[in-house]
PDB file of C-alpha atoms in Angstrom:
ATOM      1  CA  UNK K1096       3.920  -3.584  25.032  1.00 47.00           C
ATOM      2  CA  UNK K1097       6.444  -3.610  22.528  1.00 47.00           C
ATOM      3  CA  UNK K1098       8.834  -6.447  24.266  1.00 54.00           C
ATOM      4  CA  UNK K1099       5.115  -8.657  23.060  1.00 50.00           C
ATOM      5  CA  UNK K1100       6.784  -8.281  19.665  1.00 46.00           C
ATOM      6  CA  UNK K1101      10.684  -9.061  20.370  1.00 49.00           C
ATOM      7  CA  UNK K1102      12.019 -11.738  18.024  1.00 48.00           C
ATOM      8  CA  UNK K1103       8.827 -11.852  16.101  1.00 47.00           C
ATOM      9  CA  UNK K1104       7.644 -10.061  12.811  1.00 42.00           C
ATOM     10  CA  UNK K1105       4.654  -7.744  13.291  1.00 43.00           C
ATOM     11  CA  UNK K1106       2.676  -7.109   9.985  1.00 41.00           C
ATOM     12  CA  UNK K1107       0.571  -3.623  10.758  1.00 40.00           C
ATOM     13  CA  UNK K1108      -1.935  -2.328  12.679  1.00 39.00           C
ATOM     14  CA  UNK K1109      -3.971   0.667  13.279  1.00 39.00           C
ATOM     15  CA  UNK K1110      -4.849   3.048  16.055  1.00 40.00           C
ATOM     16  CA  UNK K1111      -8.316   5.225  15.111  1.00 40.00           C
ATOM     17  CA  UNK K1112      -7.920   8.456  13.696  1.00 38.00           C
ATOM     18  CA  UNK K1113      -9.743  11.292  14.554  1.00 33.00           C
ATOM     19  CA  UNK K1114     -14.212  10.494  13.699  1.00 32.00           C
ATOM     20  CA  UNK K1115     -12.845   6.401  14.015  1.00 37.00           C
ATOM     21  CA  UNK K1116     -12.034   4.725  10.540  1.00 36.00           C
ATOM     22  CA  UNK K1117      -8.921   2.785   9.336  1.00 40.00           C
ATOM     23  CA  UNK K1118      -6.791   6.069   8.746  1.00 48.00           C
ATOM     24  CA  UNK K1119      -4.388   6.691  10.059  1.00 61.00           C
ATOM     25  CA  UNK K1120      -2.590   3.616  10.508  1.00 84.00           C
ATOM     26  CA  UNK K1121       0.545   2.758  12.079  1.00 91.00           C
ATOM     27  CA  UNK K1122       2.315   1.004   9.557  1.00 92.00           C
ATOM     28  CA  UNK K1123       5.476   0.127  11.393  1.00 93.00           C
ATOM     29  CA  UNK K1124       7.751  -0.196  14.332  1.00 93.00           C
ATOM     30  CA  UNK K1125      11.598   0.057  16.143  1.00 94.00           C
ATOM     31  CA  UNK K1126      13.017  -0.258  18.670  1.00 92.00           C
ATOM     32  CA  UNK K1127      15.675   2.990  20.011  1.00 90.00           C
ATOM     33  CA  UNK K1128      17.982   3.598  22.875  1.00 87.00           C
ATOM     34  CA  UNK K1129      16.323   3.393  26.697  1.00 88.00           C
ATOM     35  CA  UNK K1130      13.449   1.641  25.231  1.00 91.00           C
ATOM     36  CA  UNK K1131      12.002   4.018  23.383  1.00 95.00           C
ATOM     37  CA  UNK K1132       9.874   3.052  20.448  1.00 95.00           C
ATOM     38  CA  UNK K1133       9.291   4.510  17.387  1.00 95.00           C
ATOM     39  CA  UNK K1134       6.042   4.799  15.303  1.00 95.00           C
ATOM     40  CA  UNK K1135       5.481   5.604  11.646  1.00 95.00           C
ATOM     41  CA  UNK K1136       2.763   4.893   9.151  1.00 94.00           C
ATOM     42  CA  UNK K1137       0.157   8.189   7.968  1.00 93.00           C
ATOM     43  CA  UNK K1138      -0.236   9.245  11.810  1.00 90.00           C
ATOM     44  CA  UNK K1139      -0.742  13.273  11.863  1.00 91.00           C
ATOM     45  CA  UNK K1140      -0.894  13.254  15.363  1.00 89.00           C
ATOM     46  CA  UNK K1141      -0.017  10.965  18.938  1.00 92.00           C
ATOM     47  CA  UNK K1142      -1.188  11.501  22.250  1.00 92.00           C
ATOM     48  CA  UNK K1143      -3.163  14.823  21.246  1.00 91.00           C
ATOM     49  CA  UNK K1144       0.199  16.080  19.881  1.00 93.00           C
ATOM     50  CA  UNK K1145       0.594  17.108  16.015  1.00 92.00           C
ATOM     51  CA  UNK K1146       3.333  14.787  14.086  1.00 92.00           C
ATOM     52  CA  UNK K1147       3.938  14.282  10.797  1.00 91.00           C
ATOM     53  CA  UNK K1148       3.504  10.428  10.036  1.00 95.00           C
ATOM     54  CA  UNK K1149       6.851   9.889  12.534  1.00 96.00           C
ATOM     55  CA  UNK K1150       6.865  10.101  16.836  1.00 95.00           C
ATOM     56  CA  UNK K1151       8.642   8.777  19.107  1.00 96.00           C
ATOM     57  CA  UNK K1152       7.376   7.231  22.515  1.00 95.00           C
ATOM     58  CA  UNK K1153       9.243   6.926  26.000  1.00 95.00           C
ATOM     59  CA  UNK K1154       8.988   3.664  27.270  1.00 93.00           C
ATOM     60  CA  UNK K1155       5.597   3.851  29.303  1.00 93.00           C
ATOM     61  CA  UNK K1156       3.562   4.907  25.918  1.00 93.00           C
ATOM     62  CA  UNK K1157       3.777   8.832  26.273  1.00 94.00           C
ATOM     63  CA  UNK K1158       5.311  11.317  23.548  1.00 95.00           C
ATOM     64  CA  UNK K1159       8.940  12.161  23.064  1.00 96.00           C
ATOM     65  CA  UNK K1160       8.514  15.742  23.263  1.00 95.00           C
ATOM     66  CA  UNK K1161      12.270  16.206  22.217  1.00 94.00           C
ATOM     67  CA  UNK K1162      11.961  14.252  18.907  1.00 94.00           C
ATOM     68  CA  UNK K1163       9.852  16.532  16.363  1.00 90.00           C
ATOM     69  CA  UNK K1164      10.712  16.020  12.473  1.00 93.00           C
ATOM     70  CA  UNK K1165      10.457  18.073   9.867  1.00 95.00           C
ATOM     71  CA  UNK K1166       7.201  17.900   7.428  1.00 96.00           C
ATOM     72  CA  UNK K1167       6.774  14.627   5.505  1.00 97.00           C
ATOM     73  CA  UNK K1168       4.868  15.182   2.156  1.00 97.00           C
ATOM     74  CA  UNK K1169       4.073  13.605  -0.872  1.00 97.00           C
ATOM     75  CA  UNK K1170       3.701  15.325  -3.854  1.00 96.00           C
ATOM     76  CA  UNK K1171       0.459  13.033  -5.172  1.00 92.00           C
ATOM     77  CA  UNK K1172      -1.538  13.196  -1.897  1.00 94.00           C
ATOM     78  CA  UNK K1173      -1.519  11.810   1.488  1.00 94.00           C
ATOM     79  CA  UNK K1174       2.354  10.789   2.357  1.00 96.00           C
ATOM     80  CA  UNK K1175       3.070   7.386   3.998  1.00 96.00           C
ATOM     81  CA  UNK K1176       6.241   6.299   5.708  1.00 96.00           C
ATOM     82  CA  UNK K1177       5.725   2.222   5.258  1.00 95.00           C
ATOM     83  CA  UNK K1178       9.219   0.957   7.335  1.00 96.00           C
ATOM     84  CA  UNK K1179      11.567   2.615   9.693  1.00 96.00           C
ATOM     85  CA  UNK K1180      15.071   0.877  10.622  1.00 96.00           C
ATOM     86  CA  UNK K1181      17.884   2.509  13.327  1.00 95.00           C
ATOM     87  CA  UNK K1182      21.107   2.358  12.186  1.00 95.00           C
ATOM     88  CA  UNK K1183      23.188   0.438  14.566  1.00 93.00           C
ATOM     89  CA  UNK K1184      25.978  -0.325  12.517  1.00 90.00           C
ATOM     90  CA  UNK K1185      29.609  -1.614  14.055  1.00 90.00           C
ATOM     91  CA  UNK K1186      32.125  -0.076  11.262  1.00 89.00           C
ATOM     92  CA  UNK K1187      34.399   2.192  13.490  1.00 87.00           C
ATOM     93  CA  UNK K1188      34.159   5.155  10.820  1.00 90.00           C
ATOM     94  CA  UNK K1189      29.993   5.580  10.749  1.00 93.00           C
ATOM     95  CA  UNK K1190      29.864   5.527  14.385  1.00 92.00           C
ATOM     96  CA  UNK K1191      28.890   9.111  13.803  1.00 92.00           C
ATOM     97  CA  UNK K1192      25.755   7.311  12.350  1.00 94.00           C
ATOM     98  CA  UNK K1193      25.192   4.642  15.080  1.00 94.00           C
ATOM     99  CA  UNK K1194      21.287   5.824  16.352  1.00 93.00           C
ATOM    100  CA  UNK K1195      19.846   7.376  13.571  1.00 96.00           C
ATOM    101  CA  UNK K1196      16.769   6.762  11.697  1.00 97.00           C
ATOM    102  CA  UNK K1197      16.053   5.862   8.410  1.00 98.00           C
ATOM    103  CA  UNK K1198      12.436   6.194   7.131  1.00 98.00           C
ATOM    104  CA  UNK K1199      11.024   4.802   3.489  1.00 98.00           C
ATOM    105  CA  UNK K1200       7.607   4.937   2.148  1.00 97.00           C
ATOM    106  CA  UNK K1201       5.314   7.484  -0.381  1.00 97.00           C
ATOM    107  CA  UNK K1202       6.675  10.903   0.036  1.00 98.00           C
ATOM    108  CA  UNK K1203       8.403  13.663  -1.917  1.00 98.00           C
ATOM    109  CA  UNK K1204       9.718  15.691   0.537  1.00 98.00           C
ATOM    110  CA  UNK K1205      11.021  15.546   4.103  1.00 98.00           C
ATOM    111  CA  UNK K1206      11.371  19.134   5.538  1.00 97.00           C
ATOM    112  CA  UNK K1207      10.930  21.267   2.645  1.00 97.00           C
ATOM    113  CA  UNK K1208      13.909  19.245   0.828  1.00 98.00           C
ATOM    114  CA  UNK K1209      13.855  16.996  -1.781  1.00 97.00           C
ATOM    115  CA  UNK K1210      13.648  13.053  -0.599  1.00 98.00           C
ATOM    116  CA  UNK K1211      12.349  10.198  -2.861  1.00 98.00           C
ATOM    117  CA  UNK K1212      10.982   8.041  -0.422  1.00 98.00           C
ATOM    118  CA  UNK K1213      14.197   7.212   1.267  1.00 98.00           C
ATOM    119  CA  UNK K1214      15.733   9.817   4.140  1.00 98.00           C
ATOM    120  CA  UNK K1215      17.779   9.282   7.326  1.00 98.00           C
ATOM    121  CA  UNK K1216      16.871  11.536  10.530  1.00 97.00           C
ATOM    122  CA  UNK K1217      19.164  12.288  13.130  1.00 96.00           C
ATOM    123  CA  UNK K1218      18.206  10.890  17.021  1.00 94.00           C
ATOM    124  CA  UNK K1219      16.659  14.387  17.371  1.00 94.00           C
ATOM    125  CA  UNK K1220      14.097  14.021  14.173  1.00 96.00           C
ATOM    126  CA  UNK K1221      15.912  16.723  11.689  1.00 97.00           C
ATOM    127  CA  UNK K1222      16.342  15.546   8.381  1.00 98.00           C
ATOM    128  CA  UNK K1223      20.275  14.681   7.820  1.00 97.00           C
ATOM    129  CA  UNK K1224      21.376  16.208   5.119  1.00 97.00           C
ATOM    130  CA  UNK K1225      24.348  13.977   4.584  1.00 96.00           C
ATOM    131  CA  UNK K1226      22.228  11.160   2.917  1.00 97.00           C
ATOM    132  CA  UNK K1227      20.329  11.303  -0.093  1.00 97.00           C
ATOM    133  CA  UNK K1228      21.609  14.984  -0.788  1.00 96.00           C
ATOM    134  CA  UNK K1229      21.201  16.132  -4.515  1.00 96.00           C
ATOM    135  CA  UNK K1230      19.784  12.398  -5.479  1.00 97.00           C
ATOM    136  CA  UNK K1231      16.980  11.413  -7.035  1.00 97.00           C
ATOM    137  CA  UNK K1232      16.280   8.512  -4.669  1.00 98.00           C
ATOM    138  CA  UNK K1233      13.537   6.220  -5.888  1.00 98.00           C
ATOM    139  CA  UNK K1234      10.744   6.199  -8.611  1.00 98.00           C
ATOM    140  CA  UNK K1235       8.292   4.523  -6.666  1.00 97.00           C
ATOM    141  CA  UNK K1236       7.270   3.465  -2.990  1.00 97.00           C
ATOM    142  CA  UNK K1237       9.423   2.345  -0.853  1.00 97.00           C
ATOM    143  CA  UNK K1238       7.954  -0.521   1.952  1.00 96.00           C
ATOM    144  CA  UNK K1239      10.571  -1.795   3.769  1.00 95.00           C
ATOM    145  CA  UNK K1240      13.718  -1.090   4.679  1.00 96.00           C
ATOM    146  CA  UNK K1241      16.905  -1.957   7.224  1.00 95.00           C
ATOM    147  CA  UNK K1242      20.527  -1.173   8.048  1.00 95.00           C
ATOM    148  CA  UNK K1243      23.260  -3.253   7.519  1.00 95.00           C
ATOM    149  CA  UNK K1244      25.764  -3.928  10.105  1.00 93.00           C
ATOM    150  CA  UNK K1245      28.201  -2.247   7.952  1.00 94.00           C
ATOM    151  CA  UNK K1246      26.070   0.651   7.480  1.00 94.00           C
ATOM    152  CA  UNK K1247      24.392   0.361   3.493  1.00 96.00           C
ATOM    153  CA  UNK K1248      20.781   0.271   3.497  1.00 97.00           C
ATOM    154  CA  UNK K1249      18.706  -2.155   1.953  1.00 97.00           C
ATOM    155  CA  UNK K1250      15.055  -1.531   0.632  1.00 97.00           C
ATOM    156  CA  UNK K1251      12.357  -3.335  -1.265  1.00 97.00           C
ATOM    157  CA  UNK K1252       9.308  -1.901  -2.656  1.00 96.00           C
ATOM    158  CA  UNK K1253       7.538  -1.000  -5.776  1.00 97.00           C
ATOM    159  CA  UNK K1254      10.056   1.031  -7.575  1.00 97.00           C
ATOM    160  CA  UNK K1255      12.095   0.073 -10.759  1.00 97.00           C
ATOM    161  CA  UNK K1256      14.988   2.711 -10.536  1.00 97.00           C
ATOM    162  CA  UNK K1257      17.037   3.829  -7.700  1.00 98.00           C
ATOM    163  CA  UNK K1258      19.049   6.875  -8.250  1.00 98.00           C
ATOM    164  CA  UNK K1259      17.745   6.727 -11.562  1.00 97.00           C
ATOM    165  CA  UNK K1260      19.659   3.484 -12.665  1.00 97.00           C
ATOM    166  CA  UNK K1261      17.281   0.231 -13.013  1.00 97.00           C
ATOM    167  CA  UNK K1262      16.738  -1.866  -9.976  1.00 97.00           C
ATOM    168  CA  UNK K1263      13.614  -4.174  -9.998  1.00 96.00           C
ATOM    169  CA  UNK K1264      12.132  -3.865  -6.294  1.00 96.00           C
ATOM    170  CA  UNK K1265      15.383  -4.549  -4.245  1.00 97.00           C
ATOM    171  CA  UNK K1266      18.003  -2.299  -4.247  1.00 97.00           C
ATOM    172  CA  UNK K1267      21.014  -1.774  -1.858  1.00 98.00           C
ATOM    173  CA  UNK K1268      22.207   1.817  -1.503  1.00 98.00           C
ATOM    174  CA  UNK K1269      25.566   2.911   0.565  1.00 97.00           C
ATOM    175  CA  UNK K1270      26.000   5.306   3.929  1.00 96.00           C
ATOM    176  CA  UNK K1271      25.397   8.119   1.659  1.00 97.00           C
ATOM    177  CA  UNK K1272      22.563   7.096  -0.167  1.00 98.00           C
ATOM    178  CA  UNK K1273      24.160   6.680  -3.633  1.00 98.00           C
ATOM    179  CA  UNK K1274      23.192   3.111  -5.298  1.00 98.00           C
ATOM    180  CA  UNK K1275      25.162  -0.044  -4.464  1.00 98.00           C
ATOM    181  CA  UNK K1276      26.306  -1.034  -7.505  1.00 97.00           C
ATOM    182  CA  UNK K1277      27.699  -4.070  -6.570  1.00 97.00           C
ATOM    183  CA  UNK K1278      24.485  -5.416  -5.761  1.00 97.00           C
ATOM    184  CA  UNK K1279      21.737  -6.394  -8.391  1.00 96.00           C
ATOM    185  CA  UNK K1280      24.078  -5.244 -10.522  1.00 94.00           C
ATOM    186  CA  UNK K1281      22.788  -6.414 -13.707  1.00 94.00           C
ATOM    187  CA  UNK K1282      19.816  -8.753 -12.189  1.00 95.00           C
ATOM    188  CA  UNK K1283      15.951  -8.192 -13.278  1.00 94.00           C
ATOM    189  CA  UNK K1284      15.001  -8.363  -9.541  1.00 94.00           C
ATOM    190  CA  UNK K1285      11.421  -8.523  -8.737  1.00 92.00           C
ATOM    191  CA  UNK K1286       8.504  -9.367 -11.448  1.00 91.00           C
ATOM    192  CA  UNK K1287       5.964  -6.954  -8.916  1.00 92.00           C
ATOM    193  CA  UNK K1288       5.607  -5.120  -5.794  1.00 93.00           C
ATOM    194  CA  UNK K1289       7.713  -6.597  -2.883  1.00 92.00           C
ATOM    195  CA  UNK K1290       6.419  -6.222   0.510  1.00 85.00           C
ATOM    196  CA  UNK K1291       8.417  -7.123   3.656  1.00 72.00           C
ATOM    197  CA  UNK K1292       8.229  -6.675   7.683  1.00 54.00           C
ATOM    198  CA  UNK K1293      11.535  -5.632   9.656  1.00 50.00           C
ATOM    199  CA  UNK K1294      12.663  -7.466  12.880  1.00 42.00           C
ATOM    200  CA  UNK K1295      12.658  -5.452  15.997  1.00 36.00           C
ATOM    201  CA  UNK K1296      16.513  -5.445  14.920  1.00 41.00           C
ATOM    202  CA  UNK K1297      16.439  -3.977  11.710  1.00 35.00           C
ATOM    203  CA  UNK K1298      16.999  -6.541   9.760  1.00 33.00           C
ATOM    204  CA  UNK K1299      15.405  -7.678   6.757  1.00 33.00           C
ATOM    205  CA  UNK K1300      13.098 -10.404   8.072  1.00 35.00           C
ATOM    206  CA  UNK K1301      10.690 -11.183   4.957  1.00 33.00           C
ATOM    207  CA  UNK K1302      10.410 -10.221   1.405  1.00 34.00           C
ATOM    208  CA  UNK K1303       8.816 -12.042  -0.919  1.00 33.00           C
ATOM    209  CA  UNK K1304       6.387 -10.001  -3.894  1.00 34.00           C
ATOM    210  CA  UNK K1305       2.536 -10.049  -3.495  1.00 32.00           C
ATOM    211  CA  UNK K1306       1.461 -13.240  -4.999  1.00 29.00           C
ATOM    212  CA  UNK K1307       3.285 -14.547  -1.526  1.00 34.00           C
ATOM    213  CA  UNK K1308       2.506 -12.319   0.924  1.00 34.00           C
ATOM    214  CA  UNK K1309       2.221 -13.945   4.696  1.00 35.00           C
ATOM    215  CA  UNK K1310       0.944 -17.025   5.856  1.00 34.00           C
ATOM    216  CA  UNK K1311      -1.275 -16.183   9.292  1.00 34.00           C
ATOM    217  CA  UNK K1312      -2.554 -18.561  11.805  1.00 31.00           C
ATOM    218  CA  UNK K1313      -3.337 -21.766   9.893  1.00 31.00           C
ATOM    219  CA  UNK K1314      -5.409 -23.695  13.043  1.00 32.00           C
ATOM    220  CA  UNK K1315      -5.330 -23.864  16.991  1.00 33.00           C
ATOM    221  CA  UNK K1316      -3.460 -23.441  18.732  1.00 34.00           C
ATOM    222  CA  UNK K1317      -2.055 -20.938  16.655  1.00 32.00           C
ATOM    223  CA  UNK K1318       1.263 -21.748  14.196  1.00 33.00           C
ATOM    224  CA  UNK K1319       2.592 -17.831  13.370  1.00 31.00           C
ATOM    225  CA  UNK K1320       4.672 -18.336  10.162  1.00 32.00           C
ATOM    226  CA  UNK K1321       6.683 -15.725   8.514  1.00 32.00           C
ATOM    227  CA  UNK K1322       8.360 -15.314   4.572  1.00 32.00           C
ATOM    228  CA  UNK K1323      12.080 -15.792   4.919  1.00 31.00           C
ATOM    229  CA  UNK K1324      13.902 -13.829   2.386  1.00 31.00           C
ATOM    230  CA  UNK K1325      15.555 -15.299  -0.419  1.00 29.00           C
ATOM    231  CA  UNK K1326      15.850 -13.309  -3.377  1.00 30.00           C
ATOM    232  CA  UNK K1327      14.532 -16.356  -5.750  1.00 29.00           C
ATOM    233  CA  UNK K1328      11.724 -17.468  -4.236  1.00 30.00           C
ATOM    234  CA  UNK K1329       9.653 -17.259  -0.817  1.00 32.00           C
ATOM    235  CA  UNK K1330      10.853 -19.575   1.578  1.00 32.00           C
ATOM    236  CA  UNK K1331       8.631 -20.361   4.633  1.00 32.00           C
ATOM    237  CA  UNK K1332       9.836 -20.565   7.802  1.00 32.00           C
ATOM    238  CA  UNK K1333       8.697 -20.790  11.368  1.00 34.00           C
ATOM    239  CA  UNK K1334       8.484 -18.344  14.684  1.00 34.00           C
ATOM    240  CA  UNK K1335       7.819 -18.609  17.861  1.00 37.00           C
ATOM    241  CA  UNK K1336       4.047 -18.381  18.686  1.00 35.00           C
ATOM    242  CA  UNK K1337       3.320 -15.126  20.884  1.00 38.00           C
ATOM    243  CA  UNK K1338       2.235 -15.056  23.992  1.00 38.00           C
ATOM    244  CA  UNK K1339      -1.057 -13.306  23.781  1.00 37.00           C
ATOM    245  CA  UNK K1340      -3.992 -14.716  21.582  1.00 37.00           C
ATOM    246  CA  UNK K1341      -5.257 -12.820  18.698  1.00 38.00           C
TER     247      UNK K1341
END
């Protein structure tokens, strides 16, 4: 069940897709109201029911019939959404916002309208139209990403320009999706690709670029280690083993 996974970072893993294989996967999870959990990663379907690489589950594992967004597509092939992060932010003036979804990965469009790999649904799956709108979002792929307390979204990936101005693989963008200027601002950033896992709060648990991805279990019993984030370098630090075995 997802409570397995409270407190602890989960890397990826991968139901079968339809004749078996390693595609689709499901690349990422959250937590949502009344224990609901959402799934995203290159899923086209769950539980027998068509969905387009996001779904929702009720708490006992079936389908959230009521939560149905829009086409996700990517302009260069198969579309991917990597991370997923629900915005539970405490300023009094986005409470508006409190419960939607933000979704990042390799996609063009969400909907039929224009998103660069960054877009926020509302609790019901539409696209909200609100954030991102008439931006150019990012240049690459986007593979994590979380909400901020106060509401701006961070994101790390493989991209080099948010919004079209220069950010090197973390960027910070506001409730609206324009850039955060006042973060990065003038910094290089990453040297490559930075991957990262999310919390089951949101948060930004680990970053760190692929030379450094994720130490595993080293010996028995098993020591689960994750990549703390630090912006300079990859800083190791310990979690709590879970209680099932691998």
């Amino acid at each position: 069940s997802y409570a397995a996974f409270a407190g602890r970072t989960v890397h990826a893993f991968h139901i079968e897709g339809v004749g078996g294989g390693h595609f689709p996967d499901v690349l990422a999870l959250a937590l949502s109201a009344g224990n609901q959990v959402l799934a995203v990663g290159g899923v086209t379907n769950m539980n027998g029911v068509a969905r387009s690489q996001v779904a929702r589950l009720n708490a006992e594992g079936s389908l959230d019939l009521n939560f149905a967004p829009p086409a996700i597509v990517f302009s260069g092939g198969a579309a991917l959404v990597n991370a997923v992060a629900i915005d539970a932010n405490t300023n009094s003036f986005l409470s508006a916002n409190v419960g939607k979804i933000v979704i990042a990965g390799q996609f063009t469009s969400v909907g039929g309208v224009n998103r660069s790999r960054l877009a926020r649904l509302t609790s019901s799956g539409a696209l909200d139209p609100n954030f991102l709108s008439n931006l150019t979002g990012a240049d690459n792929n986007i593979n994590a990403v979380a909400v901020q307390l106060d509401g701006k979204v961070l994101i790390a990936g493989a991209f080099t320009a948010i919004n079209g101005v220069s950010r090197g693989g973390i960027a910070r963008v506001n409730t609206d999706g324009t850039l955060d200027t006042t973060f990065m601002n003038g910094l290089s950033g990453a040297d490559s690709t930075v991957r990262a896992s999310n919390s089951s709060r949101s948060s930004l648990r680990t970053a760190c670029s692929t030379w450094a991805r994720r130490a595993t279990c080293w010996r028995p019993p098993c020591a689960w280690w994750s990549l703390s984030v630090s912006f300079a370098a990859c800083a190791v630090s310990a979690l709590p083993r879970p209680s099932w075995t691998p």
